[in-house]
């Protein structure tokens, strides 16, 4: 089973997808981390992020190791563990430049599909990002658009960063980033066949439970039609 979870920044995609994967015994793929790792690598190499050809060449050359264990997020870029470095505000501020580079997207989507394919023998994966249901895995058995209103998303991110960001940085990470990212992916409205879950007034556990229930229904649906 493939479960696609898309949505805007701070809506709870990563925490929810990890929780669902753990509960259902599936792999977990954080596609945003892959865009972050390319950003980290491009900056390490001193590239001008506006030089789209050079950045795309870096993305293609990058040896990227991605853990799909929902209990143990780990990412390595050219042999360096970047699990923590890719969460740095410096990366969050620049990552949209990389994510709106269409040649980078082409390369990362190719890799994401490979990782998804590799998860099939062990039961599948929960894959989260911005374009999973629409582009990366439109064949997903369950497609979720996870939303929350802007104030809730900003408050969650502020709490997560232990108030270590200014109001301006917070707005940049949530509002500006979504506006830029939405120019290349459709994650603000539910695509065909996707279920929208507004998590504004739901706890993380409640959202995980709703998705697990929908997954069980989706899994049972073809069997119901056969009988
Ligand atoms: N339903 C919820 N209620 C309250 N807090 C939540 C809920 N879901 C997630 N959170 C918290 O909100 C913060 C942001 O969640 P998370 O990182 O999972 O969002 P995201 O959509 O993956 O963000 P981004 O796309 O920017 O990486 C985390 O601190 C998480 O614990
Ligand atoms: N499938 C995806 C996943 C992520 N992005 C972009 C959007 C973000 O700016 C950036 C990092 O994602 P995050 O870790 O914050 O979820 O990558 C995308 O365009 N497509």
PDB file of N, CA and C in Angstrom, residues 29-106:
ATOM      1  N   UNK A  29       8.702   7.831   3.695  1.00  0.00           N
ATOM      2  CA  UNK A  29       9.595   8.641   2.847  1.00  0.00           C
ATOM      3  C   UNK A  29       9.268  10.124   2.987  1.00  0.00           C
ATOM      4  N   UNK A  30      10.282  10.874   3.460  1.00  0.00           N
ATOM      5  CA  UNK A  30      10.181  12.324   3.616  1.00  0.00           C
ATOM      6  C   UNK A  30      10.831  12.953   2.383  1.00  0.00           C
ATOM      7  N   UNK A  31      10.003  13.305   1.374  1.00  0.00           N
ATOM      8  CA  UNK A  31      10.583  13.816   0.125  1.00  0.00           C
ATOM      9  C   UNK A  31      11.142  15.227   0.283  1.00  0.00           C
ATOM     10  N   UNK A  32      10.597  15.992   1.239  1.00  0.00           N
ATOM     11  CA  UNK A  32      11.117  17.340   1.475  1.00  0.00           C
ATOM     12  C   UNK A  32      12.574  17.294   1.913  1.00  0.00           C
ATOM     13  N   UNK A  33      12.916  16.259   2.678  1.00  0.00           N
ATOM     14  CA  UNK A  33      14.302  16.117   3.149  1.00  0.00           C
ATOM     15  C   UNK A  33      15.255  15.956   1.970  1.00  0.00           C
ATOM     16  N   UNK A  34      14.765  15.362   0.879  1.00  0.00           N
ATOM     17  CA  UNK A  34      15.624  15.180  -0.296  1.00  0.00           C
ATOM     18  C   UNK A  34      15.923  16.538  -0.952  1.00  0.00           C
ATOM     19  N   UNK A  35      14.895  17.407  -1.038  1.00  0.00           N
ATOM     20  CA  UNK A  35      15.138  18.763  -1.572  1.00  0.00           C
ATOM     21  C   UNK A  35      16.071  19.537  -0.640  1.00  0.00           C
ATOM     22  N   UNK A  36      15.913  19.291   0.661  1.00  0.00           N
ATOM     23  CA  UNK A  36      16.783  19.967   1.631  1.00  0.00           C
ATOM     24  C   UNK A  36      18.228  19.496   1.482  1.00  0.00           C
ATOM     25  N   UNK A  37      18.427  18.195   1.239  1.00  0.00           N
ATOM     26  CA  UNK A  37      19.784  17.661   1.107  1.00  0.00           C
ATOM     27  C   UNK A  37      20.480  18.234  -0.138  1.00  0.00           C
ATOM     28  N   UNK A  38      19.715  18.400  -1.225  1.00  0.00           N
ATOM     29  CA  UNK A  38      20.314  19.003  -2.429  1.00  0.00           C
ATOM     30  C   UNK A  38      20.686  20.460  -2.133  1.00  0.00           C
ATOM     31  N   UNK A  39      19.832  21.153  -1.383  1.00  0.00           N
ATOM     32  CA  UNK A  39      20.126  22.553  -1.025  1.00  0.00           C
ATOM     33  C   UNK A  39      21.416  22.615  -0.219  1.00  0.00           C
ATOM     34  N   UNK A  40      21.528  21.724   0.768  1.00  0.00           N
ATOM     35  CA  UNK A  40      22.728  21.679   1.611  1.00  0.00           C
ATOM     36  C   UNK A  40      23.970  21.468   0.738  1.00  0.00           C
ATOM     37  N   UNK A  41      23.878  20.514  -0.176  1.00  0.00           N
ATOM     38  CA  UNK A  41      25.026  20.179  -1.014  1.00  0.00           C
ATOM     39  C   UNK A  41      25.390  21.342  -1.944  1.00  0.00           C
ATOM     40  N   UNK A  42      24.387  21.974  -2.532  1.00  0.00           N
ATOM     41  CA  UNK A  42      24.651  23.105  -3.437  1.00  0.00           C
ATOM     42  C   UNK A  42      25.349  24.238  -2.677  1.00  0.00           C
ATOM     43  N   UNK A  43      24.910  24.488  -1.444  1.00  0.00           N
ATOM     44  CA  UNK A  43      25.536  25.551  -0.640  1.00  0.00           C
ATOM     45  C   UNK A  43      26.966  25.148  -0.248  1.00  0.00           C
ATOM     46  N   UNK A  44      27.160  23.864   0.124  1.00  0.00           N
ATOM     47  CA  UNK A  44      28.500  23.377   0.471  1.00  0.00           C
ATOM     48  C   UNK A  44      29.468  23.567  -0.686  1.00  0.00           C
ATOM     49  N   UNK A  45      28.956  23.385  -1.920  1.00  0.00           N
ATOM     50  CA  UNK A  45      29.800  23.524  -3.102  1.00  0.00           C
ATOM     51  C   UNK A  45      29.907  24.985  -3.552  1.00  0.00           C
ATOM     52  N   UNK A  46      29.306  25.881  -2.791  1.00  0.00           N
ATOM     53  CA  UNK A  46      29.399  27.310  -3.099  1.00  0.00           C
ATOM     54  C   UNK A  46      28.675  27.694  -4.380  1.00  0.00           C
ATOM     55  N   UNK A  47      27.648  26.941  -4.757  1.00  0.00           N
ATOM     56  CA  UNK A  47      26.940  27.246  -6.008  1.00  0.00           C
ATOM     57  C   UNK A  47      26.014  28.448  -5.840  1.00  0.00           C
ATOM     58  N   UNK A  48      25.824  29.160  -6.914  1.00  0.00           N
ATOM     59  CA  UNK A  48      24.809  30.210  -6.969  1.00  0.00           C
ATOM     60  C   UNK A  48      23.481  29.486  -7.193  1.00  0.00           C
ATOM     61  N   UNK A  49      22.550  29.583  -6.241  1.00  0.00           N
ATOM     62  CA  UNK A  49      21.310  28.807  -6.338  1.00  0.00           C
ATOM     63  C   UNK A  49      20.431  29.243  -7.507  1.00  0.00           C
ATOM     64  N   UNK A  50      20.738  30.413  -8.077  1.00  0.00           N
ATOM     65  CA  UNK A  50      20.007  30.854  -9.271  1.00  0.00           C
ATOM     66  C   UNK A  50      20.577  30.245 -10.548  1.00  0.00           C
ATOM     67  N   UNK A  51      21.723  29.608 -10.443  1.00  0.00           N
ATOM     68  CA  UNK A  51      22.324  28.947 -11.607  1.00  0.00           C
ATOM     69  C   UNK A  51      21.667  27.560 -11.722  1.00  0.00           C
ATOM     70  N   UNK A  52      20.533  27.530 -12.393  1.00  0.00           N
ATOM     71  CA  UNK A  52      19.705  26.323 -12.382  1.00  0.00           C
ATOM     72  C   UNK A  52      20.425  25.110 -12.978  1.00  0.00           C
ATOM     73  N   UNK A  53      21.248  25.329 -14.007  1.00  0.00           N
ATOM     74  CA  UNK A  53      21.946  24.196 -14.647  1.00  0.00           C
ATOM     75  C   UNK A  53      22.977  23.600 -13.688  1.00  0.00           C
ATOM     76  N   UNK A  54      23.723  24.463 -13.002  1.00  0.00           N
ATOM     77  CA  UNK A  54      24.755  23.961 -12.070  1.00  0.00           C
ATOM     78  C   UNK A  54      24.101  23.234 -10.891  1.00  0.00           C
ATOM     79  N   UNK A  55      23.002  23.768 -10.410  1.00  0.00           N
ATOM     80  CA  UNK A  55      22.310  23.135  -9.273  1.00  0.00           C
ATOM     81  C   UNK A  55      21.716  21.786  -9.698  1.00  0.00           C
ATOM     82  N   UNK A  56      21.164  21.732 -10.895  1.00  0.00           N
ATOM     83  CA  UNK A  56      20.592  20.464 -11.381  1.00  0.00           C
ATOM     84  C   UNK A  56      21.702  19.424 -11.564  1.00  0.00           C
ATOM     85  N   UNK A  57      22.858  19.864 -12.057  1.00  0.00           N
ATOM     86  CA  UNK A  57      23.985  18.927 -12.232  1.00  0.00           C
ATOM     87  C   UNK A  57      24.424  18.392 -10.869  1.00  0.00           C
ATOM     88  N   UNK A  58      24.411  19.268  -9.849  1.00  0.00           N
ATOM     89  CA  UNK A  58      24.773  18.831  -8.479  1.00  0.00           C
ATOM     90  C   UNK A  58      23.770  17.789  -7.975  1.00  0.00           C
ATOM     91  N   UNK A  59      22.477  18.046  -8.236  1.00  0.00           N
ATOM     92  CA  UNK A  59      21.429  17.099  -7.782  1.00  0.00           C
ATOM     93  C   UNK A  59      21.652  15.730  -8.420  1.00  0.00           C
ATOM     94  N   UNK A  60      22.011  15.727  -9.697  1.00  0.00           N
ATOM     95  CA  UNK A  60      22.205  14.442 -10.397  1.00  0.00           C
ATOM     96  C   UNK A  60      23.447  13.722  -9.886  1.00  0.00           C
ATOM     97  N   UNK A  61      24.482  14.487  -9.520  1.00  0.00           N
ATOM     98  CA  UNK A  61      25.738  13.865  -9.086  1.00  0.00           C
ATOM     99  C   UNK A  61      25.687  13.427  -7.615  1.00  0.00           C
ATOM    100  N   UNK A  62      24.791  14.019  -6.863  1.00  0.00           N
ATOM    101  CA  UNK A  62      24.761  13.786  -5.407  1.00  0.00           C
ATOM    102  C   UNK A  62      24.467  12.328  -5.048  1.00  0.00           C
ATOM    103  N   UNK A  63      25.311  11.776  -4.171  1.00  0.00           N
ATOM    104  CA  UNK A  63      25.028  10.435  -3.641  1.00  0.00           C
ATOM    105  C   UNK A  63      24.193  10.652  -2.382  1.00  0.00           C
ATOM    106  N   UNK A  64      22.926  10.321  -2.491  1.00  0.00           N
ATOM    107  CA  UNK A  64      21.979  10.633  -1.421  1.00  0.00           C
ATOM    108  C   UNK A  64      21.501   9.338  -0.782  1.00  0.00           C
ATOM    109  N   UNK A  65      21.703   9.250   0.533  1.00  0.00           N
ATOM    110  CA  UNK A  65      21.228   8.049   1.228  1.00  0.00           C
ATOM    111  C   UNK A  65      20.050   8.453   2.112  1.00  0.00           C
ATOM    112  N   UNK A  66      18.940   7.762   1.939  1.00  0.00           N
ATOM    113  CA  UNK A  66      17.684   8.135   2.591  1.00  0.00           C
ATOM    114  C   UNK A  66      17.169   6.957   3.406  1.00  0.00           C
ATOM    115  N   UNK A  67      17.030   7.162   4.712  1.00  0.00           N
ATOM    116  CA  UNK A  67      16.471   6.082   5.539  1.00  0.00           C
ATOM    117  C   UNK A  67      14.949   6.143   5.423  1.00  0.00           C
ATOM    118  N   UNK A  68      14.313   4.981   5.317  1.00  0.00           N
ATOM    119  CA  UNK A  68      12.844   4.964   5.264  1.00  0.00           C
ATOM    120  C   UNK A  68      12.261   4.313   6.520  1.00  0.00           C
ATOM    121  N   UNK A  69      13.088   4.254   7.573  1.00  0.00           N
ATOM    122  CA  UNK A  69      12.623   3.723   8.853  1.00  0.00           C
ATOM    123  C   UNK A  69      11.889   4.860   9.579  1.00  0.00           C
ATOM    124  N   UNK A  70      10.577   4.708   9.841  1.00  0.00           N
ATOM    125  CA  UNK A  70       9.846   5.816  10.470  1.00  0.00           C
ATOM    126  C   UNK A  70      10.350   6.167  11.869  1.00  0.00           C
ATOM    127  N   UNK A  71      11.083   5.229  12.497  1.00  0.00           N
ATOM    128  CA  UNK A  71      11.588   5.477  13.859  1.00  0.00           C
ATOM    129  C   UNK A  71      12.962   6.129  13.849  1.00  0.00           C
ATOM    130  N   UNK A  72      13.589   6.187  12.682  1.00  0.00           N
ATOM    131  CA  UNK A  72      14.981   6.647  12.656  1.00  0.00           C
ATOM    132  C   UNK A  72      15.264   7.415  11.363  1.00  0.00           C
ATOM    133  N   UNK A  73      14.916   8.711  11.380  1.00  0.00           N
ATOM    134  CA  UNK A  73      15.178   9.528  10.199  1.00  0.00           C
ATOM    135  C   UNK A  73      16.687   9.720  10.060  1.00  0.00           C
ATOM    136  N   UNK A  74      17.237   9.432   8.898  1.00  0.00           N
ATOM    137  CA  UNK A  74      18.677   9.654   8.693  1.00  0.00           C
ATOM    138  C   UNK A  74      18.931   9.905   7.206  1.00  0.00           C
ATOM    139  N   UNK A  75      19.682  10.964   6.944  1.00  0.00           N
ATOM    140  CA  UNK A  75      19.978  11.317   5.559  1.00  0.00           C
ATOM    141  C   UNK A  75      21.460  11.599   5.441  1.00  0.00           C
ATOM    142  N   UNK A  76      22.077  11.074   4.370  1.00  0.00           N
ATOM    143  CA  UNK A  76      23.493  11.359   4.129  1.00  0.00           C
ATOM    144  C   UNK A  76      23.661  11.881   2.710  1.00  0.00           C
ATOM    145  N   UNK A  77      24.491  12.918   2.578  1.00  0.00           N
ATOM    146  CA  UNK A  77      24.770  13.502   1.267  1.00  0.00           C
ATOM    147  C   UNK A  77      26.259  13.345   1.008  1.00  0.00           C
ATOM    148  N   UNK A  78      26.595  12.627  -0.057  1.00  0.00           N
ATOM    149  CA  UNK A  78      27.997  12.328  -0.378  1.00  0.00           C
ATOM    150  C   UNK A  78      28.748  11.846   0.858  1.00  0.00           C
ATOM    151  N   UNK A  79      28.108  10.976   1.635  1.00  0.00           N
ATOM    152  CA  UNK A  79      28.769  10.348   2.782  1.00  0.00           C
ATOM    153  C   UNK A  79      28.719  11.144   4.077  1.00  0.00           C
ATOM    154  N   UNK A  80      28.210  12.385   4.038  1.00  0.00           N
ATOM    155  CA  UNK A  80      28.116  13.191   5.262  1.00  0.00           C
ATOM    156  C   UNK A  80      26.696  13.090   5.821  1.00  0.00           C
ATOM    157  N   UNK A  81      26.596  12.806   7.124  1.00  0.00           N
ATOM    158  CA  UNK A  81      25.281  12.755   7.756  1.00  0.00           C
ATOM    159  C   UNK A  81      24.726  14.189   7.850  1.00  0.00           C
ATOM    160  N   UNK A  82      23.606  14.432   7.149  1.00  0.00           N
ATOM    161  CA  UNK A  82      23.042  15.791   7.119  1.00  0.00           C
ATOM    162  C   UNK A  82      21.672  15.847   7.805  1.00  0.00           C
ATOM    163  N   UNK A  83      21.369  14.802   8.588  1.00  0.00           N
ATOM    164  CA  UNK A  83      20.046  14.690   9.209  1.00  0.00           C
ATOM    165  C   UNK A  83      19.661  15.979   9.956  1.00  0.00           C
ATOM    166  N   UNK A  84      20.614  16.522  10.721  1.00  0.00           N
ATOM    167  CA  UNK A  84      20.301  17.739  11.484  1.00  0.00           C
ATOM    168  C   UNK A  84      20.533  18.985  10.656  1.00  0.00           C
ATOM    169  N   UNK A  85      21.617  18.984   9.878  1.00  0.00           N
ATOM    170  CA  UNK A  85      21.990  20.192   9.121  1.00  0.00           C
ATOM    171  C   UNK A  85      20.881  20.646   8.176  1.00  0.00           C
ATOM    172  N   UNK A  86      20.117  19.700   7.624  1.00  0.00           N
ATOM    173  CA  UNK A  86      19.094  20.105   6.640  1.00  0.00           C
ATOM    174  C   UNK A  86      17.886  20.789   7.282  1.00  0.00           C
ATOM    175  N   UNK A  87      17.826  20.779   8.624  1.00  0.00           N
ATOM    176  CA  UNK A  87      16.708  21.464   9.316  1.00  0.00           C
ATOM    177  C   UNK A  87      17.088  22.894   9.711  1.00  0.00           C
ATOM    178  N   UNK A  88      18.327  23.271   9.427  1.00  0.00           N
ATOM    179  CA  UNK A  88      18.800  24.606   9.795  1.00  0.00           C
ATOM    180  C   UNK A  88      17.966  25.683   9.070  1.00  0.00           C
ATOM    181  N   UNK A  89      17.641  26.799   9.767  1.00  0.00           N
ATOM    182  CA  UNK A  89      16.865  27.869   9.125  1.00  0.00           C
ATOM    183  C   UNK A  89      17.500  28.359   7.810  1.00  0.00           C
ATOM    184  N   UNK A  90      18.829  28.254   7.700  1.00  0.00           N
ATOM    185  CA  UNK A  90      19.531  28.658   6.471  1.00  0.00           C
ATOM    186  C   UNK A  90      19.048  27.799   5.279  1.00  0.00           C
ATOM    187  N   UNK A  91      18.800  26.516   5.551  1.00  0.00           N
ATOM    188  CA  UNK A  91      18.317  25.624   4.492  1.00  0.00           C
ATOM    189  C   UNK A  91      16.839  25.927   4.203  1.00  0.00           C
ATOM    190  N   UNK A  92      16.051  26.096   5.267  1.00  0.00           N
ATOM    191  CA  UNK A  92      14.619  26.399   5.073  1.00  0.00           C
ATOM    192  C   UNK A  92      14.438  27.669   4.244  1.00  0.00           C
ATOM    193  N   UNK A  93      15.348  28.631   4.433  1.00  0.00           N
ATOM    194  CA  UNK A  93      15.209  29.901   3.718  1.00  0.00           C
ATOM    195  C   UNK A  93      15.530  29.755   2.229  1.00  0.00           C
ATOM    196  N   UNK A  94      16.329  28.750   1.860  1.00  0.00           N
ATOM    197  CA  UNK A  94      16.788  28.629   0.460  1.00  0.00           C
ATOM    198  C   UNK A  94      16.149  27.488  -0.316  1.00  0.00           C
ATOM    199  N   UNK A  95      15.528  26.553   0.397  1.00  0.00           N
ATOM    200  CA  UNK A  95      15.130  25.297  -0.261  1.00  0.00           C
ATOM    201  C   UNK A  95      14.132  25.487  -1.403  1.00  0.00           C
ATOM    202  N   UNK A  96      13.299  26.529  -1.347  1.00  0.00           N
ATOM    203  CA  UNK A  96      12.314  26.716  -2.426  1.00  0.00           C
ATOM    204  C   UNK A  96      12.995  26.985  -3.768  1.00  0.00           C
ATOM    205  N   UNK A  97      14.179  27.596  -3.722  1.00  0.00           N
ATOM    206  CA  UNK A  97      14.913  27.847  -4.976  1.00  0.00           C
ATOM    207  C   UNK A  97      15.269  26.522  -5.637  1.00  0.00           C
ATOM    208  N   UNK A  98      15.582  25.544  -4.809  1.00  0.00           N
ATOM    209  CA  UNK A  98      15.956  24.221  -5.327  1.00  0.00           C
ATOM    210  C   UNK A  98      14.694  23.472  -5.758  1.00  0.00           C
ATOM    211  N   UNK A  99      13.631  23.593  -4.935  1.00  0.00           N
ATOM    212  CA  UNK A  99      12.392  22.846  -5.217  1.00  0.00           C
ATOM    213  C   UNK A  99      11.637  23.402  -6.427  1.00  0.00           C
ATOM    214  N   UNK A 100      11.950  24.625  -6.838  1.00  0.00           N
ATOM    215  CA  UNK A 100      11.287  25.178  -8.035  1.00  0.00           C
ATOM    216  C   UNK A 100      12.165  25.037  -9.280  1.00  0.00           C
ATOM    217  N   UNK A 101      13.303  24.356  -9.120  1.00  0.00           N
ATOM    218  CA  UNK A 101      14.177  24.069 -10.271  1.00  0.00           C
ATOM    219  C   UNK A 101      13.649  22.779 -10.925  1.00  0.00           C
ATOM    220  N   UNK A 102      13.094  22.897 -12.107  1.00  0.00           N
ATOM    221  CA  UNK A 102      12.370  21.760 -12.699  1.00  0.00           C
ATOM    222  C   UNK A 102      13.272  20.573 -13.016  1.00  0.00           C
ATOM    223  N   UNK A 103      14.548  20.844 -13.310  1.00  0.00           N
ATOM    224  CA  UNK A 103      15.460  19.716 -13.576  1.00  0.00           C
ATOM    225  C   UNK A 103      15.819  18.980 -12.285  1.00  0.00           C
ATOM    226  N   UNK A 104      15.912  19.718 -11.190  1.00  0.00           N
ATOM    227  CA  UNK A 104      16.133  19.064  -9.891  1.00  0.00           C
ATOM    228  C   UNK A 104      14.917  18.198  -9.576  1.00  0.00           C
ATOM    229  N   UNK A 105      13.740  18.744  -9.791  1.00  0.00           N
ATOM    230  CA  UNK A 105      12.511  17.970  -9.497  1.00  0.00           C
ATOM    231  C   UNK A 105      12.492  16.666 -10.285  1.00  0.00           C
ATOM    232  N   UNK A 106      12.854  16.763 -11.565  1.00  0.00           N
ATOM    233  CA  UNK A 106      12.826  15.570 -12.415  1.00  0.00           C
ATOM    234  C   UNK A 106      13.715  14.478 -11.816  1.00  0.00           C
TER     235      UNK A 106
END
